[in-house]
Backbone as JSON, one array per atom type, in Angstrom:
{
  "sequence": "XXXXXXXXXXXXXXXXXXXXXXXXXXXXXXXXXXXXXXXXXXXXXXXXXXXXXXXXXXXXXXXXXXXXXXXXXXXXXXXXXXXXXXXXXXXXXXXXXXXXXXXXXXXXXXXXXXXXXXXXXXXXXXXXXXXXXXXXXXXXXXXXXXXXXXXXXXXXXXXXXXXXXXXXXXXXXXXXXXXXXXXXXXXXXXXXXXXXXXXXXXXXXXXXXXXXXXXXXXXXXXXXXXXXXXXXXXXXXXXXXXXXXXXXXXXXXXXXXXXXXXXXXXXXXXXX",
  "N": [[58.65, -60.0, -26.63], [55.76, -58.5, -25.55], [54.64, -55.18, -26.1], [53.38, -52.95, -23.76], [50.85, -50.51, -23.17], [51.64, -47.49, -21.65], [50.33, -46.5, -18.52], [48.74, -43.76, -16.97], [48.22, -42.56, -13.87], [46.71, -40.24, -12.06], [45.75, -37.08, -10.53], [44.93, -35.44, -12.59], [44.03, -36.99, -14.68], [41.4, -37.11, -15.55], [40.65, -34.66, -16.61], [40.25, -31.76, -18.76], [42.67, -31.23, -20.02], [44.09, -33.57, -19.74], [46.91, -35.69, -19.75], [48.66, -33.96, -20.8], [49.74, -30.58, -21.26], [49.35, -27.59, -19.25], [49.22, -27.85, -15.74], [47.03, -27.02, -13.25], [45.87, -26.36, -9.95], [43.32, -25.35, -9.74], [41.88, -26.47, -11.79], [40.86, -28.86, -10.92], [38.59, -28.22, -9.58], [36.95, -26.87, -11.24], [34.08, -26.93, -13.15], [34.0, -26.9, -15.92], [36.39, -27.97, -16.75], [36.47, -30.57, -15.89], [36.05, -34.09, -16.55], [33.87, -36.87, -17.24], [33.83, -40.05, -15.57], [33.65, -43.41, -16.5], [31.18, -45.43, -15.12], [31.25, -44.22, -12.65], [30.14, -41.78, -10.3], [29.52, -38.27, -10.78], [31.77, -35.9, -9.51], [31.4, -33.24, -9.31], [33.2, -31.3, -8.76], [33.59, -30.58, -6.08], [35.06, -30.92, -2.91], [34.81, -33.66, -0.69], [33.74, -33.74, 2.73], [35.67, -34.51, 5.74], [36.28, -37.71, 7.43], [35.23, -37.58, 9.98], [33.02, -35.93, 9.78], [29.68, -34.96, 10.42], [26.55, -35.31, 9.06], [23.57, -33.34, 8.68], [21.25, -31.47, 10.82], [22.07, -29.59, 13.78], [21.31, -30.86, 17.05], [19.8, -29.33, 19.53], [18.58, -29.89, 21.92], [18.53, -30.23, 25.41], [19.64, -32.73, 27.57], [18.37, -33.34, 30.55], [19.58, -34.18, 33.73], [20.09, -35.81, 36.95], [21.93, -34.14, 38.12], [21.33, -31.6, 37.11], [18.86, -31.23, 38.35], [19.6, -31.09, 41.06], [21.06, -28.75, 41.01], [19.18, -26.82, 40.71], [17.82, -26.73, 38.32], [19.03, -25.14, 36.23], [18.68, -22.84, 33.65], [16.14, -23.57, 32.87], [14.23, -21.82, 33.69], [12.37, -18.79, 33.04], [13.56, -15.65, 31.78], [14.48, -12.65, 33.64], [12.88, -10.56, 32.84], [10.58, -11.84, 32.06], [8.34, -13.55, 29.78], [9.14, -12.77, 26.54], [7.79, -11.24, 23.77], [8.36, -11.83, 20.47], [9.0, -9.37, 18.13], [7.43, -9.08, 15.18], [8.56, -8.61, 11.85], [7.61, -5.86, 9.85], [6.12, -4.39, 6.93], [5.79, -1.66, 4.59], [2.58, -0.4, 3.91], [1.52, 0.15, 0.97], [-0.84, 0.25, -0.44], [-2.76, 1.24, 1.34], [-1.64, 3.77, 1.77], [-1.87, 4.88, -0.8], [-4.67, 4.99, -1.11], [-5.31, 6.73, 0.98], [-3.98, 9.04, 0.14], [-5.33, 9.68, -2.24], [-7.86, 10.1, -1.17], [-7.33, 12.45, 0.19], [-7.15, 14.25, -1.85], [-4.84, 14.29, -3.39], [-3.35, 13.84, -6.34], [-1.27, 13.98, -8.13], [2.04, 12.83, -9.04], [4.36, 13.98, -7.65], [3.04, 15.05, -5.38], [2.02, 12.71, -4.27], [4.38, 11.36, -3.6], [5.42, 13.12, -1.69], [3.45, 12.83, 0.26], [3.84, 10.17, 1.02], [6.34, 10.44, 2.14], [5.85, 11.87, 4.45], [3.95, 10.42, 5.82], [3.21, 7.22, 7.23], [2.45, 3.8, 7.05], [1.94, 0.55, 8.26], [2.03, -3.01, 7.78], [1.58, -6.54, 8.29], [3.9, -8.78, 6.79], [3.2, -10.66, 3.82], [2.93, -14.06, 3.99], [3.7, -16.65, 2.03], [4.14, -19.38, 2.41], [2.82, -19.94, 4.82], [0.19, -19.31, 4.09], [-0.2, -21.23, 2.11], [-0.06, -23.58, 3.64], [-2.33, -23.23, 5.22], [-4.31, -23.34, 3.26], [-4.02, -25.96, 2.43], [-4.84, -27.33, 4.7], [-7.5, -26.73, 4.86], [-10.83, -27.77, 4.18], [-12.23, -27.96, 1.21], [-15.3, -27.38, -0.5], [-16.9, -29.63, -2.88], [-17.99, -28.21, -4.99], [-16.46, -25.99, -5.35], [-15.27, -23.04, -6.84], [-12.5, -21.83, -8.39], [-10.58, -18.83, -8.63], [-10.8, -15.3, -9.41], [-13.42, -13.19, -8.48], [-15.46, -11.46, -10.8], [-15.55, -7.93, -11.19], [-18.38, -5.98, -10.36], [-20.31, -4.2, -12.78], [-20.02, -0.69, -13.25], [-22.65, 1.38, -12.37], [-24.27, 3.39, -14.75], [-25.98, 5.43, -14.16], [-25.19, 6.41, -11.68], [-22.82, 7.64, -12.38], [-23.72, 9.65, -14.12], [-25.27, 11.19, -12.42], [-23.4, 12.18, -10.71], [-22.83, 10.92, -8.27], [-20.64, 9.76, -7.02], [-18.91, 11.91, -6.76], [-20.43, 13.57, -5.06], [-20.53, 11.91, -2.83], [-17.83, 11.79, -2.13], [-17.33, 14.5, -1.52], [-19.02, 14.82, 0.66], [-17.87, 13.02, 2.49], [-15.4, 14.29, 2.87], [-16.24, 16.69, 4.06], [-17.32, 15.68, 6.44], [-14.99, 14.63, 7.59], [-13.48, 16.98, 7.96], [-15.14, 18.39, 9.73], [-15.13, 16.63, 11.92], [-12.41, 16.72, 12.57], [-12.19, 19.41, 13.28], [-13.9, 19.55, 15.52], [-12.52, 17.83, 17.23], [-10.19, 19.32, 17.6], [-11.21, 21.55, 18.96], [-12.1, 20.31, 21.29], [-9.67, 19.42, 22.3], [-8.43, 21.85, 22.9], [-10.11, 22.8, 24.89], [-9.75, 20.88, 26.9], [-7.06, 21.22, 27.4], [-7.01, 23.66, 28.65], [-6.76, 25.57, 31.75], [-8.03, 24.13, 34.83], [-9.65, 25.78, 36.35], [-10.76, 27.61, 34.58], [-12.51, 26.18, 33.09], [-15.04, 25.89, 34.13], [-16.24, 23.58, 34.93], [-17.31, 22.3, 32.69], [-19.63, 23.73, 32.12], [-21.17, 26.22, 30.3], [-22.23, 29.45, 30.15], [-24.3, 31.2, 28.14], [-24.77, 34.43, 27.24], [-26.42, 37.51, 26.13], [-24.47, 39.38, 25.52], [-22.33, 37.66, 25.19], [-23.11, 36.21, 22.93], [-23.22, 38.28, 21.03], [-20.56, 38.96, 20.98], [-19.31, 36.71, 20.01], [-20.36, 36.49, 17.51], [-20.24, 35.79, 14.07], [-19.73, 37.03, 10.85], [-21.67, 35.94, 8.1], [-20.26, 33.84, 5.66], [-19.45, 32.9, 2.32], [-19.82, 29.49, 1.33], [-17.11, 27.15, 1.01], [-15.75, 26.56, -2.23], [-16.24, 23.72, -4.42], [-13.83, 21.13, -4.6], [-11.4, 21.1, -7.17], [-9.48, 19.74, -9.85], [-6.15, 20.86, -10.03], [-4.99, 21.1, -12.52], [-6.99, 21.69, -14.26], [-8.0, 24.15, -13.63], [-6.98, 26.44, -14.88], [-6.51, 25.7, -17.5], [-8.89, 24.74, -18.54], [-10.67, 26.18, -20.58], [-12.89, 27.82, -22.92], [-12.5, 26.98, -26.34], [-13.44, 28.37, -28.51], [-14.37, 31.64, -29.28], [-17.21, 33.17, -29.68], [-18.22, 35.72, -29.58], [-17.43, 38.99, -30.53], [-16.75, 41.12, -28.88], [-16.71, 41.92, -25.36], [-18.87, 43.44, -24.63], [-20.8, 42.76, -26.52], [-21.28, 40.14, -25.76], [-22.38, 40.53, -23.2], [-24.71, 41.91, -23.93], [-26.05, 39.89, -25.33], [-26.61, 38.08, -23.27], [-28.34, 39.65, -21.76], [-30.51, 39.86, -23.51], [-31.21, 37.2, -23.51], [-32.16, 36.87, -20.89], [-34.47, 38.46, -20.94], [-35.89, 37.07, -22.85], [-36.58, 34.75, -21.59], [-39.03, 34.97, -20.43], [-41.15, 34.31, -22.1], [-40.75, 31.66, -22.59], [-40.88, 28.1, -21.88], [-40.15, 25.86, -19.13], [-37.86, 25.21, -16.37], [-35.58, 26.79, -16.35], [-36.16, 28.61, -18.27], [-35.53, 28.07, -20.94], [-36.9, 26.56, -22.71], [-39.46, 25.63, -25.1], [-41.49, 28.1, -26.8], [-44.25, 29.53, -25.13], [-47.73, 29.03, -25.82], [-49.98, 31.41, -27.16], [-52.36, 32.81, -25.04], [-55.79, 33.31, -24.94]],
  "CA": [[58.0, -59.41, -25.46], [54.72, -57.56, -26.02], [54.7, -53.84, -25.53], [52.15, -52.53, -23.06], [50.64, -49.05, -23.2], [51.85, -46.95, -20.3], [49.13, -45.93, -17.87], [49.0, -42.6, -16.12], [47.24, -42.46, -12.8], [46.94, -39.01, -11.32], [44.56, -36.26, -10.32], [44.56, -34.74, -13.8], [43.71, -37.92, -15.76], [40.03, -36.89, -16.03], [40.43, -33.24, -16.85], [40.24, -31.42, -20.18], [44.03, -31.26, -20.55], [44.64, -34.91, -19.7], [48.27, -35.78, -19.24], [49.45, -32.92, -21.44], [49.35, -29.21, -20.96], [49.68, -27.04, -17.94], [48.42, -28.39, -14.65], [46.74, -26.07, -12.17], [44.98, -26.96, -8.94], [41.94, -24.88, -9.93], [41.19, -27.33, -12.76], [40.18, -29.95, -10.23], [37.35, -27.71, -8.99], [36.19, -26.17, -12.28], [33.17, -27.86, -13.82], [34.28, -26.91, -17.35], [37.62, -28.73, -17.02], [36.34, -31.95, -15.43], [35.48, -35.06, -17.47], [33.19, -37.96, -16.54], [34.45, -41.37, -15.52], [32.67, -44.45, -16.78], [30.86, -46.23, -13.96], [31.42, -43.45, -11.42], [29.3, -40.59, -10.21], [30.25, -37.02, -10.98], [32.19, -35.27, -8.26], [30.93, -31.85, -9.34], [34.26, -30.35, -8.43], [33.6, -30.22, -4.67], [35.74, -31.88, -2.04], [33.98, -34.22, 0.36], [34.28, -33.49, 4.08], [36.46, -35.58, 6.32], [35.57, -38.87, 7.96], [34.52, -37.23, 11.21], [31.95, -34.96, 9.53], [28.33, -35.47, 10.68], [25.56, -34.64, 8.23], [22.29, -33.05, 9.33], [21.13, -30.26, 11.63], [22.43, -29.83, 15.19], [20.21, -31.16, 17.96], [20.11, -28.48, 20.67], [17.82, -30.26, 23.11], [19.38, -30.6, 26.53], [19.22, -33.9, 28.34], [18.49, -33.0, 31.96], [19.9, -35.32, 34.59], [19.94, -35.51, 38.38], [22.8, -33.01, 38.46], [20.58, -30.38, 36.83], [17.83, -31.07, 39.38], [20.23, -30.65, 42.3], [21.55, -27.39, 40.83], [18.06, -25.91, 40.59], [17.34, -26.68, 36.93], [19.54, -23.92, 35.59], [18.36, -22.72, 32.24], [14.76, -23.92, 32.56], [13.33, -20.74, 34.06], [12.33, -17.65, 32.14], [14.43, -14.54, 32.16], [13.94, -11.73, 34.64], [11.83, -9.75, 32.25], [9.42, -12.62, 31.7], [8.24, -13.99, 28.4], [9.23, -11.65, 25.61], [7.14, -11.51, 22.5], [9.2, -11.4, 19.36], [8.36, -8.39, 17.27], [7.49, -9.51, 13.79], [8.93, -7.56, 10.91], [6.49, -5.31, 9.1], [6.47, -3.7, 5.7], [4.93, -0.51, 4.32], [1.32, -0.7, 3.23], [1.39, 1.16, -0.08], [-2.24, 0.35, -0.87], [-3.42, 2.17, 2.26], [-1.12, 5.11, 1.51], [-2.46, 5.39, -2.05], [-6.07, 5.34, -0.86], [-5.36, 7.93, 1.82], [-3.56, 10.2, -0.66], [-6.42, 10.04, -3.15], [-8.92, 10.68, -0.35], [-6.95, 13.81, 0.54], [-7.12, 15.11, -3.03], [-3.5, 14.31, -3.97], [-3.43, 12.99, -7.53], [-0.03, 14.06, -8.88], [3.13, 11.99, -8.52], [5.12, 14.65, -6.58], [2.22, 15.14, -4.17], [1.94, 11.38, -3.68], [5.67, 11.06, -2.97], [5.51, 13.92, -0.46], [2.56, 12.23, 1.26], [4.49, 8.97, 1.54], [7.48, 10.83, 2.96], [5.37, 12.42, 5.72], [3.03, 9.47, 6.46], [3.7, 5.85, 7.22], [1.47, 2.78, 7.43], [2.61, -0.74, 8.29], [1.21, -4.22, 7.8], [2.37, -7.76, 8.39], [4.25, -9.28, 5.45], [2.44, -11.8, 3.32], [3.7, -15.3, 4.06], [3.13, -17.59, 1.07], [4.17, -20.74, 2.96], [1.75, -20.06, 5.81], [-1.07, -19.34, 3.37], [-0.31, -22.52, 1.44], [-0.38, -24.59, 4.65], [-3.73, -23.05, 5.6], [-5.16, -23.82, 2.18], [-3.99, -27.42, 2.42], [-5.58, -27.86, 5.84], [-8.92, -26.45, 4.71], [-11.62, -28.71, 3.38], [-12.99, -27.19, 0.23], [-16.45, -28.11, -1.02], [-16.66, -30.12, -4.26], [-18.46, -27.23, -5.97], [-15.63, -24.79, -5.22], [-14.82, -22.45, -8.1], [-11.28, -21.07, -8.14], [-10.4, -17.65, -9.47], [-11.13, -13.99, -8.85], [-14.75, -12.78, -8.96], [-15.47, -10.29, -11.67], [-16.06, -6.72, -10.56], [-19.67, -5.57, -10.93], [-20.23, -3.05, -13.67], [-20.35, 0.59, -12.63], [-23.93, 1.89, -12.9], [-24.1, 4.64, -15.5], [-26.78, 6.49, -13.54], [-24.38, 7.03, -10.63], [-21.86, 8.54, -13.02], [-24.41, 10.82, -14.66], [-25.77, 12.01, -11.31], [-22.25, 12.63, -9.9], [-22.97, 10.41, -6.91], [-19.32, 9.53, -6.45], [-18.39, 13.21, -6.36], [-21.17, 14.01, -3.88], [-20.11, 11.08, -1.7], [-16.48, 12.21, -1.73], [-17.43, 15.82, -0.88], [-19.64, 14.63, 1.98], [-16.87, 12.42, 3.37], [-14.42, 15.31, 3.22], [-16.86, 17.6, 5.02], [-17.4, 14.99, 7.73], [-13.64, 14.56, 8.15], [-13.08, 18.31, 8.42], [-15.91, 18.72, 10.93], [-14.62, 15.81, 13.03], [-11.11, 17.26, 12.95], [-12.4, 20.68, 13.96], [-14.45, 19.28, 16.85], [-11.44, 17.27, 18.05], [-9.29, 20.41, 17.96], [-11.87, 22.35, 19.99], [-12.09, 19.53, 22.53], [-8.31, 19.42, 22.82], [-8.17, 23.16, 23.49], [-10.86, 22.91, 26.15], [-9.13, 20.02, 27.9], [-5.75, 21.75, 27.75], [-7.16, 24.89, 29.42], [-6.73, 25.33, 33.21], [-9.27, 23.58, 35.38], [-10.51, 26.85, 36.86], [-11.44, 28.32, 33.5], [-13.44, 25.31, 32.37], [-16.37, 25.98, 34.76], [-16.77, 22.22, 35.07], [-18.06, 21.94, 31.49], [-20.86, 24.52, 32.0], [-20.95, 27.48, 29.6], [-23.43, 30.28, 30.21], [-24.32, 32.1, 26.99], [-25.59, 35.63, 27.42], [-26.55, 38.3, 24.92], [-23.16, 39.94, 25.22], [-21.47, 36.58, 24.68], [-23.52, 35.91, 21.56], [-22.79, 39.37, 20.16], [-19.11, 38.96, 20.88], [-18.89, 35.56, 19.21], [-21.07, 36.44, 16.22], [-19.39, 35.85, 12.9], [-20.44, 37.37, 9.63], [-21.8, 34.79, 7.2], [-19.34, 33.81, 4.52], [-19.84, 31.93, 1.3], [-19.17, 28.19, 1.55], [-15.92, 26.9, 0.18], [-16.12, 25.91, -3.49], [-15.88, 22.32, -4.55], [-12.44, 20.9, -4.99], [-11.18, 20.82, -8.57], [-8.1, 19.4, -10.18], [-5.41, 22.09, -10.35], [-4.61, 21.18, -13.93], [-8.13, 22.16, -15.04], [-8.46, 25.47, -13.2], [-6.56, 27.46, -15.83], [-6.51, 25.22, -18.88], [-10.24, 24.41, -19.0], [-11.3, 27.38, -21.11], [-13.47, 27.55, -24.24], [-11.59, 27.15, -27.47], [-14.05, 29.28, -29.48], [-14.95, 32.89, -28.78], [-18.2, 33.55, -30.71], [-18.52, 37.14, -29.46], [-16.29, 39.83, -30.89], [-16.41, 41.97, -27.75], [-17.4, 41.58, -24.12], [-20.16, 44.14, -24.61], [-21.74, 41.96, -27.31], [-21.63, 38.99, -24.93], [-23.3, 40.99, -22.16], [-26.0, 42.21, -24.57], [-26.71, 38.62, -25.64], [-27.15, 37.53, -22.02], [-29.51, 40.45, -21.38], [-31.61, 39.43, -24.37], [-31.64, 35.87, -23.05], [-32.95, 37.04, -19.68], [-35.8, 38.97, -21.32], [-36.57, 36.07, -23.66], [-37.02, 33.64, -20.75], [-40.4, 35.17, -19.96], [-42.08, 33.66, -23.02], [-40.36, 30.27, -22.81], [-41.23, 27.14, -20.85], [-39.02, 25.2, -18.48], [-37.4, 25.8, -15.11], [-34.56, 27.8, -16.61], [-36.59, 29.5, -19.34], [-34.84, 27.77, -22.2], [-37.7, 25.62, -23.47], [-40.2, 26.14, -26.25], [-42.3, 29.27, -26.49], [-45.62, 29.24, -24.7], [-48.77, 29.43, -26.76], [-50.73, 32.61, -26.77], [-53.61, 32.52, -24.33], [-56.81, 34.35, -25.18]],
  "C": [[57.03, -58.34, -25.95], [54.84, -56.24, -25.3], [53.36, -53.49, -24.89], [52.08, -51.01, -23.05], [50.83, -48.5, -21.79], [50.58, -46.31, -19.78], [49.55, -44.81, -16.94], [47.88, -42.5, -15.1], [47.59, -41.23, -11.99], [45.65, -38.22, -11.18], [44.06, -35.61, -11.6], [44.22, -35.68, -14.96], [42.33, -37.64, -16.36], [39.71, -35.4, -16.08], [40.52, -32.98, -18.35], [41.64, -31.51, -20.78], [44.62, -32.66, -20.59], [46.03, -34.91, -19.1], [49.16, -34.7, -19.82], [48.97, -31.56, -20.98], [49.73, -28.8, -19.55], [48.72, -27.56, -16.89], [48.29, -27.32, -13.56], [45.75, -26.7, -11.21], [43.53, -26.51, -9.11], [41.17, -25.72, -10.93], [40.42, -28.45, -12.09], [38.86, -29.52, -9.61], [36.48, -26.98, -10.01], [35.36, -27.18, -13.05], [33.46, -27.95, -15.32], [35.5, -27.75, -17.71], [37.5, -30.21, -16.63], [35.69, -32.82, -16.5], [34.91, -36.23, -16.67], [34.0, -39.25, -16.61], [33.36, -42.42, -15.7], [32.46, -45.29, -15.52], [31.02, -45.51, -12.64], [30.5, -42.22, -11.47], [30.16, -39.36, -10.41], [30.58, -36.39, -9.63], [31.75, -33.82, -8.17], [31.98, -30.86, -8.88], [34.32, -29.93, -6.98], [34.3, -31.32, -3.88], [34.78, -32.37, -0.96], [34.59, -33.92, 1.72], [35.01, -34.71, 4.62], [35.61, -36.71, 6.89], [34.77, -38.55, 9.21], [33.37, -36.25, 11.02], [30.59, -35.63, 9.71], [27.34, -34.65, 9.87], [24.27, -34.41, 9.03], [22.35, -31.75, 10.12], [21.53, -30.55, 13.07], [21.19, -29.99, 16.06], [20.52, -30.44, 19.27], [19.35, -28.86, 21.94], [18.76, -30.75, 24.21], [18.78, -31.81, 27.27], [19.46, -33.61, 29.82], [18.69, -34.28, 32.78], [19.68, -34.92, 36.04], [20.81, -34.34, 38.8], [22.09, -31.68, 38.19], [19.49, -30.14, 37.87], [18.42, -30.58, 40.69], [20.73, -29.21, 42.2], [20.43, -26.37, 40.63], [17.54, -25.74, 39.17], [17.76, -25.38, 36.25], [19.21, -23.95, 34.09], [16.93, -23.04, 31.88], [13.79, -22.81, 32.89], [13.39, -19.62, 33.02], [13.28, -16.57, 32.62], [13.73, -13.62, 33.13], [12.8, -10.9, 34.09], [10.58, -10.51, 31.89], [9.45, -13.01, 30.24], [8.23, -12.78, 27.48], [8.62, -12.07, 24.28], [8.0, -10.96, 21.37], [8.4, -10.47, 18.45], [8.53, -8.8, 15.82], [7.81, -8.33, 12.89], [7.71, -7.13, 10.1], [7.02, -4.63, 7.85], [5.45, -2.6, 5.45], [3.7, -0.96, 3.52], [1.07, 0.39, 2.19], [-0.05, 1.3, -0.56], [-3.0, 1.32, 0.04], [-2.94, 3.6, 2.02], [-1.7, 5.7, 0.24], [-3.91, 5.8, -1.84], [-6.18, 6.62, -0.02], [-4.95, 9.18, 1.04], [-4.65, 10.64, -1.62], [-7.58, 10.64, -2.37], [-8.61, 12.1, 0.07], [-6.85, 14.74, -0.65], [-5.76, 15.22, -3.67], [-3.46, 13.32, -5.13], [-2.14, 13.01, -8.33], [1.06, 13.23, -8.22], [3.98, 12.71, -7.47], [4.34, 14.77, -5.28], [2.13, 13.79, -3.47], [3.25, 11.01, -3.0], [5.87, 11.86, -1.69], [4.62, 13.34, 0.64], [3.19, 10.97, 1.85], [5.68, 9.31, 2.43], [7.05, 11.32, 4.34], [4.42, 11.48, 6.46], [3.59, 8.07, 6.3], [2.59, 4.93, 7.71], [2.14, 1.42, 7.28], [1.59, -1.86, 8.28], [2.13, -5.42, 7.89], [2.7, -8.27, 7.0], [3.44, -10.51, 5.1], [3.33, -13.03, 3.27], [3.04, -16.33, 3.14], [3.11, -19.01, 1.64], [3.05, -20.95, 3.97], [0.39, -20.12, 5.13], [-1.27, -20.67, 2.66], [-0.65, -23.63, 2.43], [-1.83, -24.47, 5.1], [-4.67, -23.57, 4.52], [-5.16, -25.34, 2.11], [-4.81, -28.01, 3.55], [-7.08, -27.64, 5.72], [-9.58, -27.52, 3.86], [-12.53, -27.9, 2.46], [-14.17, -28.01, -0.27], [-16.2, -28.58, -2.45], [-17.09, -29.13, -5.32], [-17.65, -25.94, -5.93], [-15.16, -24.34, -6.59], [-13.63, -21.55, -7.79], [-11.19, -19.89, -9.11], [-10.79, -16.39, -8.71], [-12.51, -13.58, -9.36], [-14.65, -11.51, -9.79], [-16.1, -9.1, -10.95], [-17.39, -6.34, -11.17], [-19.52, -4.3, -11.75], [-20.66, -1.78, -12.93], [-21.67, 1.11, -13.2], [-23.75, 3.24, -13.55], [-24.89, 5.77, -14.87], [-26.0, 7.18, -12.42], [-23.34, 7.98, -11.21], [-22.53, 9.8, -13.53], [-24.89, 11.75, -13.55], [-24.65, 12.5, -10.38], [-22.37, 12.15, -8.44], [-21.61, 10.2, -6.25], [-18.7, 10.84, -5.99], [-19.1, 13.71, -5.1], [-20.76, 13.21, -2.64], [-18.73, 11.5, -1.19], [-16.52, 13.56, -1.02], [-18.02, 15.68, 0.52], [-18.64, 14.0, 2.95], [-15.81, 13.43, 3.79], [-14.99, 16.3, 4.23], [-16.96, 16.97, 6.4], [-16.02, 14.89, 8.39], [-13.19, 15.91, 8.7], [-13.83, 18.71, 9.69], [-15.44, 17.92, 12.14], [-13.26, 16.32, 13.51], [-11.25, 18.57, 13.71], [-12.94, 20.48, 15.37], [-13.39, 18.69, 17.78], [-10.45, 18.35, 18.48], [-9.9, 21.28, 19.05], [-11.85, 21.62, 21.33], [-10.69, 19.51, 23.14], [-7.97, 20.75, 23.47], [-8.88, 23.31, 24.82], [-10.2, 22.09, 27.24], [-7.76, 20.53, 28.31], [-5.82, 23.04, 28.55], [-7.08, 24.58, 30.91], [-8.08, 24.87, 33.73], [-10.2, 24.67, 35.87], [-11.3, 27.56, 35.79], [-12.43, 27.46, 32.74], [-14.87, 25.45, 32.89], [-17.06, 24.63, 34.81], [-17.67, 21.86, 33.9], [-19.33, 22.74, 31.28], [-20.51, 25.87, 31.39], [-22.27, 28.25, 29.59], [-23.36, 31.3, 29.08], [-25.29, 33.25, 27.29], [-25.66, 36.39, 26.1], [-25.21, 38.91, 24.52], [-22.21, 38.88, 24.66], [-21.82, 36.24, 23.24], [-23.09, 37.01, 20.6], [-21.28, 39.37, 19.95], [-18.61, 37.83, 19.98], [-19.58, 35.47, 17.87], [-20.06, 36.59, 15.08], [-20.24, 36.16, 11.68], [-20.53, 36.16, 8.71], [-20.88, 34.93, 6.0], [-19.84, 32.74, 3.54], [-19.13, 30.61, 1.57], [-18.0, 28.0, 0.59], [-16.33, 26.2, -1.11], [-15.66, 24.46, -3.51], [-14.44, 22.19, -5.04], [-12.37, 20.53, -6.46], [-9.71, 20.47, -8.79], [-7.34, 20.67, -10.57], [-5.09, 22.23, -11.83], [-5.74, 21.73, -14.8], [-8.59, 23.56, -14.64], [-8.12, 26.56, -14.2], [-6.67, 27.0, -17.28], [-7.9, 24.93, -19.42], [-10.97, 25.68, -19.4], [-11.87, 27.08, -22.49], [-12.46, 27.83, -25.35], [-12.12, 28.15, -28.5], [-14.63, 30.48, -28.76], [-15.9, 33.42, -29.86], [-18.57, 35.01, -30.64], [-17.25, 37.95, -29.75], [-15.81, 40.65, -29.7], [-17.15, 41.48, -26.51], [-18.75, 42.27, -24.03], [-21.2, 43.37, -25.41], [-22.18, 40.73, -26.53], [-22.61, 39.38, -23.84], [-24.66, 41.31, -22.74], [-26.75, 40.93, -24.9], [-27.3, 38.0, -24.39], [-28.36, 38.34, -21.53], [-30.71, 40.08, -22.23], [-32.12, 38.06, -23.96], [-32.5, 35.98, -21.8], [-34.36, 37.54, -20.01], [-36.58, 37.95, -22.13], [-37.07, 34.9, -22.83], [-38.48, 33.76, -20.34], [-41.38, 34.38, -20.81], [-41.75, 32.2, -23.25], [-40.76, 29.39, -21.62], [-39.95, 26.53, -20.26], [-38.59, 25.93, -17.21], [-36.4, 26.92, -15.33], [-34.93, 28.74, -17.75], [-35.89, 29.29, -20.65], [-35.63, 26.8, -23.06], [-38.38, 26.27, -24.67], [-41.05, 27.32, -25.81], [-43.71, 28.82, -26.08], [-46.62, 29.75, -25.74], [-49.51, 30.64, -26.22], [-52.05, 32.21, -26.15], [-54.57, 33.69, -24.54], [-57.58, 34.64, -23.91]]
}
């Protein structure tokens, strides 16, 4: 009688331990302990749902019948408040905050963080899927060139003439004047109606003398705080302050015989 090899049929036949070793239920769900079966797909260690499980997404559409029509079509009308517009989520616009902080003269990291803590700007979030769908629906010309255009070079003459500084100073002055005019208008409108005189202001000599203000020097240009104290000459060529003052006095007297707007050019020729 021929001997036959005993066969073991169980849940642990295709695990790392086989028929030997300790058997734990977690081995049947661990990918490291499972072994492949020839001619069968991998189970991946997950249990399949039952026979009554339906795959797919739920279909929430209601099938209206005659009963719904007799009941007044419940559920088809809008709510009492009417159509409500869903508020889309927004995110902080850090690019706008950075530009506004630089425009206000805030260049240091602590100043920028304080500005962000006291100001807020929002924008709609960037949707990559929506942008991709728009790009697919667009018809691009055959000569379309993809990429980012190169930034034009900064003209050196604008840098030498300080045009960017002058433009920034002018914008700041316009902002301050607009803010001041808005504040004056707010004060006038907040005053009682009887004291406004219906927008008519009669200026007399006494009124002009009372509102006269002594002329003051204009505010100096804005400078970086880090350069107000540290930007000093490294070399002191004069031994004393009196020697420096004497040199400047000699320069003032020497300007008479020199050419140029500032009297620092070449000496003029003697005229007979």
